[in-house]
CSV table of C-alpha atoms in Angstrom, one decimal:
chain,number,residue,atom,x,y,z
A,11,UNK,CA,44.9,-21.1,59.4
A,12,UNK,CA,43.2,-24.6,58.9
A,13,UNK,CA,45.5,-27.0,57.5
A,14,UNK,CA,45.0,-27.5,53.7
A,15,UNK,CA,45.0,-31.4,53.9
A,16,UNK,CA,41.9,-31.3,55.9
A,17,UNK,CA,40.1,-29.0,53.4
A,18,UNK,CA,41.5,-31.4,50.6
A,19,UNK,CA,40.0,-34.4,52.4
A,20,UNK,CA,36.6,-32.7,52.8
A,21,UNK,CA,36.5,-32.0,49.0
A,22,UNK,CA,37.4,-35.5,48.1
A,23,UNK,CA,34.9,-37.0,50.5
A,24,UNK,CA,32.2,-35.0,48.9
A,25,UNK,CA,33.3,-36.2,45.5
A,26,UNK,CA,33.4,-39.7,46.5
A,27,UNK,CA,29.9,-39.4,48.1
A,28,UNK,CA,28.6,-38.7,44.6
A,29,UNK,CA,30.6,-41.3,42.9
A,30,UNK,CA,32.0,-38.6,40.6
A,31,UNK,CA,34.8,-39.0,38.2
A,32,UNK,CA,37.1,-36.4,36.8
A,33,UNK,CA,36.2,-35.6,33.3
A,34,UNK,CA,37.4,-32.8,30.9
A,35,UNK,CA,35.3,-29.9,30.3
A,36,UNK,CA,33.7,-29.9,26.9
A,37,UNK,CA,31.7,-27.1,25.1
A,38,UNK,CA,28.2,-27.8,23.8
A,39,UNK,CA,26.9,-26.5,20.6
A,40,UNK,CA,24.8,-23.4,21.1
A,41,UNK,CA,21.9,-22.3,18.9
A,42,UNK,CA,22.6,-21.0,15.5
A,43,UNK,CA,23.7,-17.5,15.5
A,44,UNK,CA,25.1,-17.7,19.1
A,45,UNK,CA,28.2,-16.1,20.0
A,46,UNK,CA,31.5,-18.0,20.4
A,47,UNK,CA,32.5,-19.9,23.6
A,48,UNK,CA,34.4,-18.2,26.5
A,49,UNK,CA,36.7,-19.8,29.0
A,50,UNK,CA,36.9,-19.5,32.9
A,51,UNK,CA,40.0,-21.0,34.5
A,52,UNK,CA,40.7,-23.2,31.5
A,53,UNK,CA,37.1,-24.5,31.3
A,54,UNK,CA,35.2,-23.8,28.1
A,55,UNK,CA,31.9,-22.3,28.8
A,56,UNK,CA,29.4,-23.5,26.1
A,57,UNK,CA,28.0,-20.7,23.8
A,58,UNK,CA,24.6,-21.8,25.1
A,59,UNK,CA,25.3,-19.8,28.3
A,60,UNK,CA,25.8,-16.5,26.5
A,61,UNK,CA,22.5,-14.6,26.7
A,62,UNK,CA,20.9,-13.0,23.5
A,63,UNK,CA,21.0,-9.1,23.4
A,64,UNK,CA,17.2,-9.1,23.8
A,65,UNK,CA,15.0,-10.8,26.4
A,66,UNK,CA,11.4,-11.8,26.4
A,67,UNK,CA,9.1,-9.9,28.6
A,68,UNK,CA,7.5,-12.6,30.8
A,69,UNK,CA,9.3,-14.1,33.7
A,70,UNK,CA,9.9,-17.8,33.3
A,71,UNK,CA,9.9,-17.7,29.5
A,72,UNK,CA,12.1,-20.2,27.9
A,73,UNK,CA,14.8,-18.4,25.9
A,74,UNK,CA,16.5,-21.6,24.6
A,75,UNK,CA,16.9,-25.3,25.6
A,76,UNK,CA,19.0,-28.3,24.4
A,77,UNK,CA,19.8,-31.9,25.5
A,78,UNK,CA,22.0,-32.2,28.5
A,79,UNK,CA,24.0,-35.3,28.8
A,80,UNK,CA,24.2,-36.7,32.6
A,81,UNK,CA,27.4,-37.9,33.5
A,82,UNK,CA,25.9,-40.3,36.1
A,83,UNK,CA,23.5,-42.2,33.7
A,84,UNK,CA,22.6,-45.7,32.8
A,85,UNK,CA,20.8,-47.0,29.7
A,86,UNK,CA,17.1,-48.1,30.4
A,87,UNK,CA,14.3,-49.7,28.4
A,88,UNK,CA,12.3,-46.5,28.2
A,89,UNK,CA,15.3,-44.1,28.1
A,90,UNK,CA,18.2,-43.2,30.3
A,91,UNK,CA,18.3,-43.7,34.0
A,92,UNK,CA,17.6,-41.9,36.3
A,93,UNK,CA,16.2,-39.6,33.7
A,94,UNK,CA,16.4,-37.4,30.5
A,95,UNK,CA,18.0,-33.9,31.1
A,96,UNK,CA,17.5,-30.8,29.3
A,97,UNK,CA,19.7,-27.6,29.6
A,98,UNK,CA,17.6,-24.4,30.0
A,99,UNK,CA,17.9,-20.6,29.7
A,100,UNK,CA,15.0,-18.5,30.9
A,101,UNK,CA,14.1,-15.0,31.6
A,102,UNK,CA,13.9,-13.7,35.1
A,103,UNK,CA,14.0,-10.3,36.9
A,104,UNK,CA,16.8,-9.2,39.2
A,105,UNK,CA,16.6,-7.1,42.4
A,106,UNK,CA,16.8,-3.8,40.4
A,107,UNK,CA,13.9,-4.7,38.3
A,108,UNK,CA,15.9,-5.5,35.3
A,109,UNK,CA,15.5,-8.4,32.9
A,110,UNK,CA,18.1,-11.1,33.1
A,111,UNK,CA,18.7,-14.4,31.6
A,112,UNK,CA,19.2,-17.4,33.9
A,113,UNK,CA,20.3,-20.9,33.1
A,114,UNK,CA,19.7,-24.3,34.6
A,115,UNK,CA,18.5,-27.8,34.0
A,116,UNK,CA,15.3,-29.9,34.0
A,117,UNK,CA,15.3,-33.7,34.4
A,118,UNK,CA,12.4,-35.8,33.4
A,119,UNK,CA,12.7,-38.9,35.7
A,120,UNK,CA,12.5,-42.3,34.3
A,121,UNK,CA,10.8,-43.7,37.5
A,122,UNK,CA,7.0,-43.5,38.0
A,123,UNK,CA,5.4,-41.1,40.4
A,124,UNK,CA,3.5,-43.3,42.8
A,125,UNK,CA,2.2,-40.5,45.1
A,126,UNK,CA,-1.3,-38.8,44.8
A,127,UNK,CA,-1.9,-36.6,41.8
A,128,UNK,CA,0.2,-35.8,38.7
A,129,UNK,CA,3.8,-35.9,38.7
A,130,UNK,CA,5.1,-33.1,40.9
A,131,UNK,CA,8.1,-30.8,40.4
A,132,UNK,CA,10.9,-29.8,42.8
A,133,UNK,CA,13.1,-26.7,42.1
A,134,UNK,CA,16.4,-27.4,43.5
A,135,UNK,CA,18.5,-24.3,44.6
A,136,UNK,CA,22.0,-25.4,44.7
A,137,UNK,CA,24.3,-24.6,47.8
A,138,UNK,CA,27.4,-22.6,47.3
A,139,UNK,CA,29.2,-23.5,44.0
A,140,UNK,CA,31.4,-20.6,43.7
A,141,UNK,CA,31.3,-17.4,41.5
A,142,UNK,CA,33.1,-18.6,38.3
A,143,UNK,CA,30.9,-19.5,35.4
A,144,UNK,CA,32.4,-23.1,35.3
A,145,UNK,CA,31.0,-23.7,38.7
A,146,UNK,CA,27.2,-23.7,37.6
A,147,UNK,CA,25.2,-26.5,38.8
A,148,UNK,CA,23.8,-27.5,35.3
A,149,UNK,CA,27.4,-27.9,34.1
A,150,UNK,CA,28.2,-30.1,37.3
A,151,UNK,CA,25.3,-32.4,36.1
A,152,UNK,CA,27.4,-33.1,33.1
A,153,UNK,CA,30.8,-33.0,34.8
A,154,UNK,CA,30.3,-33.8,38.5
A,155,UNK,CA,34.1,-33.3,39.2
A,156,UNK,CA,36.3,-30.9,37.2
A,157,UNK,CA,40.1,-30.9,38.0
A,158,UNK,CA,42.2,-29.4,35.5
A,159,UNK,CA,44.9,-27.7,37.5
A,160,UNK,CA,43.3,-24.2,37.4
A,161,UNK,CA,39.9,-25.0,39.1
A,162,UNK,CA,38.2,-27.5,41.3
A,163,UNK,CA,34.5,-27.9,41.0
A,164,UNK,CA,32.4,-30.7,42.8
A,165,UNK,CA,28.8,-31.1,41.8
A,166,UNK,CA,27.6,-32.2,45.3
A,167,UNK,CA,24.0,-31.2,44.6
A,168,UNK,CA,23.8,-34.1,42.1
A,169,UNK,CA,23.1,-36.3,45.2
A,170,UNK,CA,19.8,-34.5,46.2
A,171,UNK,CA,18.7,-34.3,42.6
A,172,UNK,CA,19.1,-38.1,41.9
A,173,UNK,CA,17.4,-39.0,45.1
A,174,UNK,CA,14.3,-37.0,44.1
A,175,UNK,CA,14.4,-38.5,40.6
A,176,UNK,CA,14.3,-42.0,42.0
A,177,UNK,CA,11.2,-41.1,43.7
A,178,UNK,CA,9.5,-40.1,40.3
A,179,UNK,CA,9.7,-36.5,41.1
A,180,UNK,CA,10.7,-34.1,38.2
A,181,UNK,CA,13.5,-31.8,39.1
A,182,UNK,CA,14.5,-28.4,37.8
A,183,UNK,CA,17.8,-26.9,38.9
A,184,UNK,CA,18.6,-23.2,38.7
A,185,UNK,CA,22.2,-21.9,38.2
A,186,UNK,CA,21.2,-18.5,39.8
A,187,UNK,CA,21.7,-15.1,38.3
A,188,UNK,CA,25.0,-14.6,36.7
A,189,UNK,CA,26.4,-18.2,37.5
A,190,UNK,CA,27.0,-19.9,34.1
A,191,UNK,CA,25.7,-17.0,32.0
A,192,UNK,CA,28.6,-14.9,30.7
A,193,UNK,CA,27.1,-11.5,30.7
A,194,UNK,CA,27.3,-10.6,34.4
A,195,UNK,CA,28.7,-11.6,37.8
A,196,UNK,CA,26.8,-14.0,40.1
A,197,UNK,CA,25.1,-12.2,42.8
A,198,UNK,CA,26.0,-14.5,45.4
A,199,UNK,CA,23.3,-14.8,48.4
A,200,UNK,CA,21.3,-12.0,47.0
A,201,UNK,CA,17.8,-12.5,48.4
A,202,UNK,CA,15.5,-11.2,45.6
A,203,UNK,CA,17.8,-12.7,42.7
A,204,UNK,CA,18.0,-16.1,44.3
A,205,UNK,CA,14.2,-16.2,44.9
A,206,UNK,CA,13.2,-15.0,41.6
A,207,UNK,CA,15.6,-17.6,39.7
A,208,UNK,CA,14.1,-20.3,41.7
A,209,UNK,CA,10.6,-19.4,41.1
A,210,UNK,CA,11.0,-18.6,37.4
A,211,UNK,CA,12.8,-22.1,37.0
A,212,UNK,CA,9.5,-23.7,37.7
A,213,UNK,CA,7.8,-21.7,35.1
A,214,UNK,CA,10.5,-22.5,32.7
A,215,UNK,CA,10.3,-26.2,33.3
A,216,UNK,CA,6.4,-26.3,32.8
A,217,UNK,CA,6.8,-24.6,29.5
A,218,UNK,CA,9.0,-27.5,28.0
A,219,UNK,CA,6.9,-29.6,25.6
A,220,UNK,CA,9.0,-32.6,26.7
A,221,UNK,CA,8.1,-32.2,30.3
A,222,UNK,CA,5.4,-34.2,31.9
A,223,UNK,CA,4.7,-31.5,34.6
A,224,UNK,CA,2.0,-29.1,34.2
A,225,UNK,CA,0.4,-26.1,36.0
A,226,UNK,CA,-1.5,-28.8,37.8
A,227,UNK,CA,1.6,-30.5,39.3
A,228,UNK,CA,2.4,-29.8,43.0
A,229,UNK,CA,5.5,-27.8,43.4
A,230,UNK,CA,8.2,-28.1,46.2
A,231,UNK,CA,11.4,-26.2,46.7
A,232,UNK,CA,14.6,-27.8,48.1
A,233,UNK,CA,17.6,-26.0,49.2
A,234,UNK,CA,20.7,-26.1,51.6
A,235,UNK,CA,23.1,-23.3,52.7
A,236,UNK,CA,23.1,-20.7,49.8
A,237,UNK,CA,20.1,-23.0,48.4
A,238,UNK,CA,18.4,-22.8,51.8
A,239,UNK,CA,18.5,-19.0,51.7
A,240,UNK,CA,17.2,-18.9,48.1
A,241,UNK,CA,14.3,-21.3,48.9
A,242,UNK,CA,13.4,-19.5,52.1
A,243,UNK,CA,13.4,-16.2,50.2
A,244,UNK,CA,11.4,-17.8,47.4
A,245,UNK,CA,8.7,-19.1,49.9
A,246,UNK,CA,8.3,-15.5,51.1
A,247,UNK,CA,8.0,-13.8,47.7
A,248,UNK,CA,6.1,-16.5,45.9
A,249,UNK,CA,2.6,-15.1,46.8
A,250,UNK,CA,3.5,-11.7,45.2
A,251,UNK,CA,6.0,-12.5,42.7
A,252,UNK,CA,4.7,-16.0,41.4
A,253,UNK,CA,1.1,-16.6,42.4
A,254,UNK,CA,0.8,-19.1,39.5
A,255,UNK,CA,3.5,-21.3,41.2
A,256,UNK,CA,1.4,-23.1,44.0
A,257,UNK,CA,3.9,-24.3,46.5
A,258,UNK,CA,3.1,-27.5,48.4
A,259,UNK,CA,6.2,-27.1,50.7
A,260,UNK,CA,9.7,-25.7,50.9
A,261,UNK,CA,12.8,-27.1,52.5
A,262,UNK,CA,15.2,-24.5,53.7
A,263,UNK,CA,18.3,-26.1,55.3
A,264,UNK,CA,21.0,-24.1,57.0
A,265,UNK,CA,19.6,-20.8,55.4
A,266,UNK,CA,21.9,-17.6,55.6
A,267,UNK,CA,19.0,-15.5,56.7
A,268,UNK,CA,21.0,-12.8,58.3
A,269,UNK,CA,24.0,-12.0,56.3
A,270,UNK,CA,25.5,-9.7,59.0
A,271,UNK,CA,25.7,-12.6,61.2
A,272,UNK,CA,27.0,-15.0,58.5
A,273,UNK,CA,29.6,-12.5,57.4
A,274,UNK,CA,31.2,-12.6,61.0
A,275,UNK,CA,31.2,-16.4,60.9
A,276,UNK,CA,32.8,-17.0,57.6
A,277,UNK,CA,35.6,-14.5,58.1
A,278,UNK,CA,38.6,-16.4,58.8
A,279,UNK,CA,36.8,-19.8,58.4
A,280,UNK,CA,37.5,-22.6,55.8
A,281,UNK,CA,35.3,-20.9,53.5
A,282,UNK,CA,36.6,-17.3,53.9
A,283,UNK,CA,36.4,-17.0,50.2
A,284,UNK,CA,32.6,-16.7,50.3
A,285,UNK,CA,33.1,-13.4,52.0
A,286,UNK,CA,34.7,-12.1,48.7
A,287,UNK,CA,31.8,-13.6,46.6
A,288,UNK,CA,29.3,-11.8,48.9
A,289,UNK,CA,31.3,-8.5,48.3
A,290,UNK,CA,31.4,-9.0,44.6
A,291,UNK,CA,27.7,-9.8,44.5
A,292,UNK,CA,26.9,-6.7,46.6
A,293,UNK,CA,28.7,-4.5,44.3
A,294,UNK,CA,27.2,-6.0,41.3
A,295,UNK,CA,23.7,-5.3,42.6
A,296,UNK,CA,24.4,-1.9,44.2
A,297,UNK,CA,27.1,0.0,42.4
A,298,UNK,CA,26.5,2.9,44.8
A,299,UNK,CA,28.5,0.9,47.4
A,300,UNK,CA,31.4,1.0,45.3
A,301,UNK,CA,32.9,4.3,46.9
A,302,UNK,CA,32.9,2.7,50.3
A,303,UNK,CA,34.6,-0.5,49.0
A,304,UNK,CA,37.1,1.8,47.3
A,305,UNK,CA,37.7,3.5,50.6
A,306,UNK,CA,38.4,0.5,52.7
A,307,UNK,CA,39.6,-2.3,50.4
A,308,UNK,CA,43.4,-2.3,49.8
A,309,UNK,CA,45.4,-3.6,46.8
A,310,UNK,CA,45.5,-7.1,48.3
A,311,UNK,CA,41.8,-7.1,48.8
A,312,UNK,CA,40.9,-6.0,45.4
A,313,UNK,CA,43.2,-8.6,44.0
A,314,UNK,CA,41.4,-11.2,46.0
A,315,UNK,CA,38.0,-10.1,44.9
A,316,UNK,CA,39.2,-10.3,41.3
A,317,UNK,CA,40.6,-13.7,41.9
A,318,UNK,CA,37.5,-15.1,43.8
A,319,UNK,CA,35.1,-13.8,41.0
A,320,UNK,CA,36.3,-16.8,38.8
A,321,UNK,CA,36.7,-19.4,41.6
A,322,UNK,CA,34.6,-22.5,42.5
A,323,UNK,CA,34.4,-23.8,46.1
A,324,UNK,CA,37.4,-26.1,45.9
A,325,UNK,CA,39.4,-23.1,44.6
A,326,UNK,CA,38.4,-20.8,47.4
A,327,UNK,CA,39.2,-23.6,50.0
A,328,UNK,CA,42.8,-24.1,48.8
A,329,UNK,CA,43.4,-20.5,48.0
A,330,UNK,CA,41.7,-18.5,50.7
A,331,UNK,CA,40.8,-21.1,53.6
A,332,UNK,CA,41.3,-19.5,56.9
A,333,UNK,CA,42.2,-16.0,55.7
A,334,UNK,CA,41.0,-12.9,57.6
A,335,UNK,CA,39.4,-10.0,55.9
A,336,UNK,CA,41.7,-7.7,58.1
A,337,UNK,CA,44.3,-8.3,55.4
A,338,UNK,CA,42.0,-6.9,52.7
A,339,UNK,CA,41.5,-3.5,54.3
A,340,UNK,CA,43.5,-0.4,54.4
A,341,UNK,CA,42.6,0.2,58.0
A,342,UNK,CA,43.1,-3.3,59.3
A,343,UNK,CA,39.4,-3.5,60.3
A,344,UNK,CA,37.3,-6.7,59.5
A,345,UNK,CA,34.6,-6.5,57.0
A,346,UNK,CA,32.2,-6.8,60.0
A,347,UNK,CA,33.9,-3.8,61.5
A,348,UNK,CA,33.4,-1.9,58.2
A,349,UNK,CA,29.7,-2.9,58.1
A,350,UNK,CA,29.2,-1.5,61.5
A,351,UNK,CA,30.8,1.8,60.6
A,352,UNK,CA,28.9,2.3,57.3
A,353,UNK,CA,25.1,2.8,57.7
A,354,UNK,CA,24.7,2.4,53.9
A,355,UNK,CA,26.1,-1.3,54.3
A,356,UNK,CA,23.8,-1.9,57.2
A,357,UNK,CA,20.9,-0.8,55.4
A,358,UNK,CA,21.7,-2.9,52.3
A,359,UNK,CA,22.2,-6.0,54.5
A,360,UNK,CA,19.0,-5.2,56.4
A,361,UNK,CA,17.3,-5.6,52.9
A,362,UNK,CA,18.7,-9.1,52.4
A,363,UNK,CA,17.4,-10.2,55.7
A,364,UNK,CA,14.9,-13.2,55.3
A,365,UNK,CA,12.1,-13.6,57.8
A,366,UNK,CA,10.2,-10.4,57.5
A,367,UNK,CA,7.4,-11.8,55.4
A,368,UNK,CA,5.2,-14.9,56.1
A,369,UNK,CA,5.5,-17.6,53.6
A,370,UNK,CA,2.1,-18.7,52.0
A,371,UNK,CA,2.9,-22.5,52.2
A,372,UNK,CA,4.4,-25.0,54.7
A,373,UNK,CA,8.2,-24.7,55.4
A,374,UNK,CA,10.8,-27.0,57.0
A,375,UNK,CA,13.8,-25.3,58.4
A,376,UNK,CA,16.7,-27.4,59.3
A,377,UNK,CA,19.9,-26.4,60.9
A,378,UNK,CA,22.8,-28.1,62.5
A,379,UNK,CA,23.2,-27.1,66.2
A,380,UNK,CA,27.1,-27.0,65.8
A,381,UNK,CA,27.1,-25.2,62.5
A,382,UNK,CA,29.4,-22.2,63.0
A,383,UNK,CA,29.9,-21.5,59.3
A,384,UNK,CA,26.2,-20.6,58.7
A,385,UNK,CA,25.5,-20.0,62.3
A,386,UNK,CA,22.9,-22.1,63.9
A,387,UNK,CA,21.3,-19.2,65.9
A,388,UNK,CA,20.5,-17.0,63.0
A,389,UNK,CA,18.8,-19.9,61.1
A,390,UNK,CA,16.7,-20.8,64.4
A,391,UNK,CA,15.8,-17.1,64.4
A,392,UNK,CA,14.2,-17.5,61.0
A,393,UNK,CA,12.0,-20.2,62.3
A,394,UNK,CA,11.0,-18.1,65.2
A,395,UNK,CA,10.3,-15.2,63.0
A,396,UNK,CA,8.2,-17.1,60.6
A,397,UNK,CA,6.2,-18.7,63.6
A,398,UNK,CA,5.6,-15.5,65.2
A,399,UNK,CA,3.9,-14.5,61.8
A,400,UNK,CA,1.6,-17.4,61.8
A,401,UNK,CA,3.4,-19.6,59.1
A,402,UNK,CA,3.3,-23.4,59.3
A,403,UNK,CA,6.9,-24.2,60.2
A,404,UNK,CA,8.4,-27.6,60.9
A,405,UNK,CA,11.7,-26.6,62.6
A,406,UNK,CA,14.4,-29.4,62.7
A,407,UNK,CA,17.6,-29.0,65.0
A,408,UNK,CA,20.1,-31.5,63.6
A,409,UNK,CA,21.9,-32.8,66.6
A,410,UNK,CA,25.6,-33.4,65.6
A,411,UNK,CA,28.7,-32.6,67.6
A,412,UNK,CA,31.2,-30.1,66.5
A,413,UNK,CA,34.4,-31.5,65.0
A,414,UNK,CA,36.5,-28.3,64.9
A,415,UNK,CA,36.0,-27.6,61.2
A,416,UNK,CA,33.5,-25.0,60.2
A,417,UNK,CA,33.2,-26.6,56.8
A,418,UNK,CA,32.5,-30.0,58.2
A,419,UNK,CA,30.2,-28.7,60.9
A,420,UNK,CA,28.2,-27.1,58.1
A,421,UNK,CA,28.4,-29.9,55.5
A,422,UNK,CA,27.6,-32.8,57.8
A,423,UNK,CA,23.9,-31.8,58.7
A,424,UNK,CA,23.3,-31.7,54.9
A,425,UNK,CA,24.0,-35.5,54.6
A,426,UNK,CA,22.6,-36.5,57.9
A,427,UNK,CA,19.3,-34.7,57.3
A,428,UNK,CA,18.9,-35.0,53.5
A,429,UNK,CA,16.8,-38.3,53.5
A,430,UNK,CA,14.3,-36.9,56.0
A,431,UNK,CA,14.1,-33.5,54.3
A,432,UNK,CA,13.3,-35.4,50.9
A,433,UNK,CA,10.8,-37.6,52.7
A,434,UNK,CA,9.1,-34.4,54.3
A,435,UNK,CA,9.0,-32.7,50.9
A,436,UNK,CA,7.6,-35.9,49.1
A,437,UNK,CA,4.8,-36.1,51.7
A,438,UNK,CA,3.8,-32.5,50.8
A,439,UNK,CA,4.0,-33.4,47.1
A,440,UNK,CA,1.7,-36.4,47.8
A,441,UNK,CA,-0.9,-34.0,49.3
A,442,UNK,CA,-0.4,-35.0,52.9
A,443,UNK,CA,-1.0,-31.9,55.1
A,444,UNK,CA,1.9,-30.4,57.0
A,445,UNK,CA,2.0,-30.0,60.7
A,446,UNK,CA,3.8,-27.3,62.7
A,447,UNK,CA,6.0,-27.5,65.8
A,448,UNK,CA,6.0,-23.8,66.4
A,449,UNK,CA,4.6,-24.5,69.8
A,450,UNK,CA,7.8,-26.2,70.8
A,451,UNK,CA,10.2,-23.4,69.8
A,452,UNK,CA,10.8,-22.2,73.4
A,453,UNK,CA,12.4,-25.5,74.4
A,454,UNK,CA,14.1,-26.3,71.0
A,455,UNK,CA,17.9,-25.9,70.7
C-alpha cells in the first residue's frame, strides 16, 4: 500500500498551487419555497442545490441562479477580480433520456477579451472531485479547500478557471449530473451524462441576462482526467445533441476513453476509491446491473461503496489509497476479473467507450507518457481512433518521467501542459485555424 504521507503531500501541494485557504462550509440562501439544507460529511449543502419537483422541457434551460462569492477574489474598479460569479442550476438529459437538474457556475471576467470576435466562452469540465455533494466544483470556487475532520476537498480546477478568466474568456463550470444536486448519486465517468452536462452548461450560460456571451460567441471545451473524458464525449455528441453550440475547439487531457483499461489501472492505486465511484455510478445509471453486483460484492465491498458515495478525492486517498478490489468480492476476484466474466458488464462498458464517433470540430488530446493511473495507451488510442475517422486532431504526448506514484504520474502532466493547452484553445477562440498532426501518429509515443 502506498504510504499515506506521500498522498497527504500530494494533496497539500495541490492546495498550495491554488493558494487556497481552509474555510468553513457555509450554506447559501436558496430561492423562496426551496427545501431546507442537507449535510454531507459535516458540510452544509445549500438549499440552492435541491432540484425542484418539476423541470423545464428544453435542455440548457436555467432553473435558478444566484450570486456566487469567489474565495480568491480582489476588489477592482469595475467589479471584483478576476470576475463576477453566478451559481447556476439548469436542465439536462441523462443517459436514460430522463430530465435531470445540474448545477454549476458562470464567471464573467473583469479582463477584456483582446482576441478576434466577441467575448468567447469556455466550458470547464472538472477532473475527479469525488462523489459527495460537498465536492462539487461550484462549491470549490467559494471554498477552495475544505478540511473539517470529516472530509478533504481541494478545488484544484480553480487554477485553470482563473487562467482563462485572465485572458478575458468567460467560463462556465459544470458540477456534472448528481454532484452537488441532492436528488441522486453522481454518475462518475458516465459518457453521455458528462457530455450532456457540459454542453447544456453552455446553453445555460448564454441564457443569463448578466452574461456578455451570446449565441455568436465562439465556444471551447476544457477538461482533464474525468473532465477530459467529458469534453471528449461532448465533442463527439455535440453535432447531434447540441448543434446550436458551435465548438471552436476541445481540449481533452488524459481522457478515460476506455473504462475497461482504466478500471484495471486504478485498482490498487493511490486513487483506488475511484473504482467505487465508478461502480456506484454504473448502478445509478443501469439498475439492471444490481443483481450482478449483489452476486459478487461482499459486505466489506458494500460498505466501501456506501462510504465512498459521500467522499471527495482527499477522503478517498486517505481511506482507500492502495486498496485492492479483491477485498470487495465474495470470490476474491478483482473487479476486472468480474467484468471479464460478465457479458452484461462488458456491454455496458463498451457503450461508455469514447472514440467511436468523429468530432465535428478540432480537438487537442494530451496524455502523459508515464501516466499509469489513466493509462497513456488508451488515451493515445482515442487520438488514433479519431484520426482514422478524419477528425482534426492535435495529439500531444507529455514527456515526463514516472516517479513511482500513480497519482503524481497522472497529476504532473496537468500542470506541465496546462499553459500550452489554454494557449491552443485561446487560438481557436480567436478564430485561428487548427492544424492536425494525425500524419505523425505512427512515430508518436
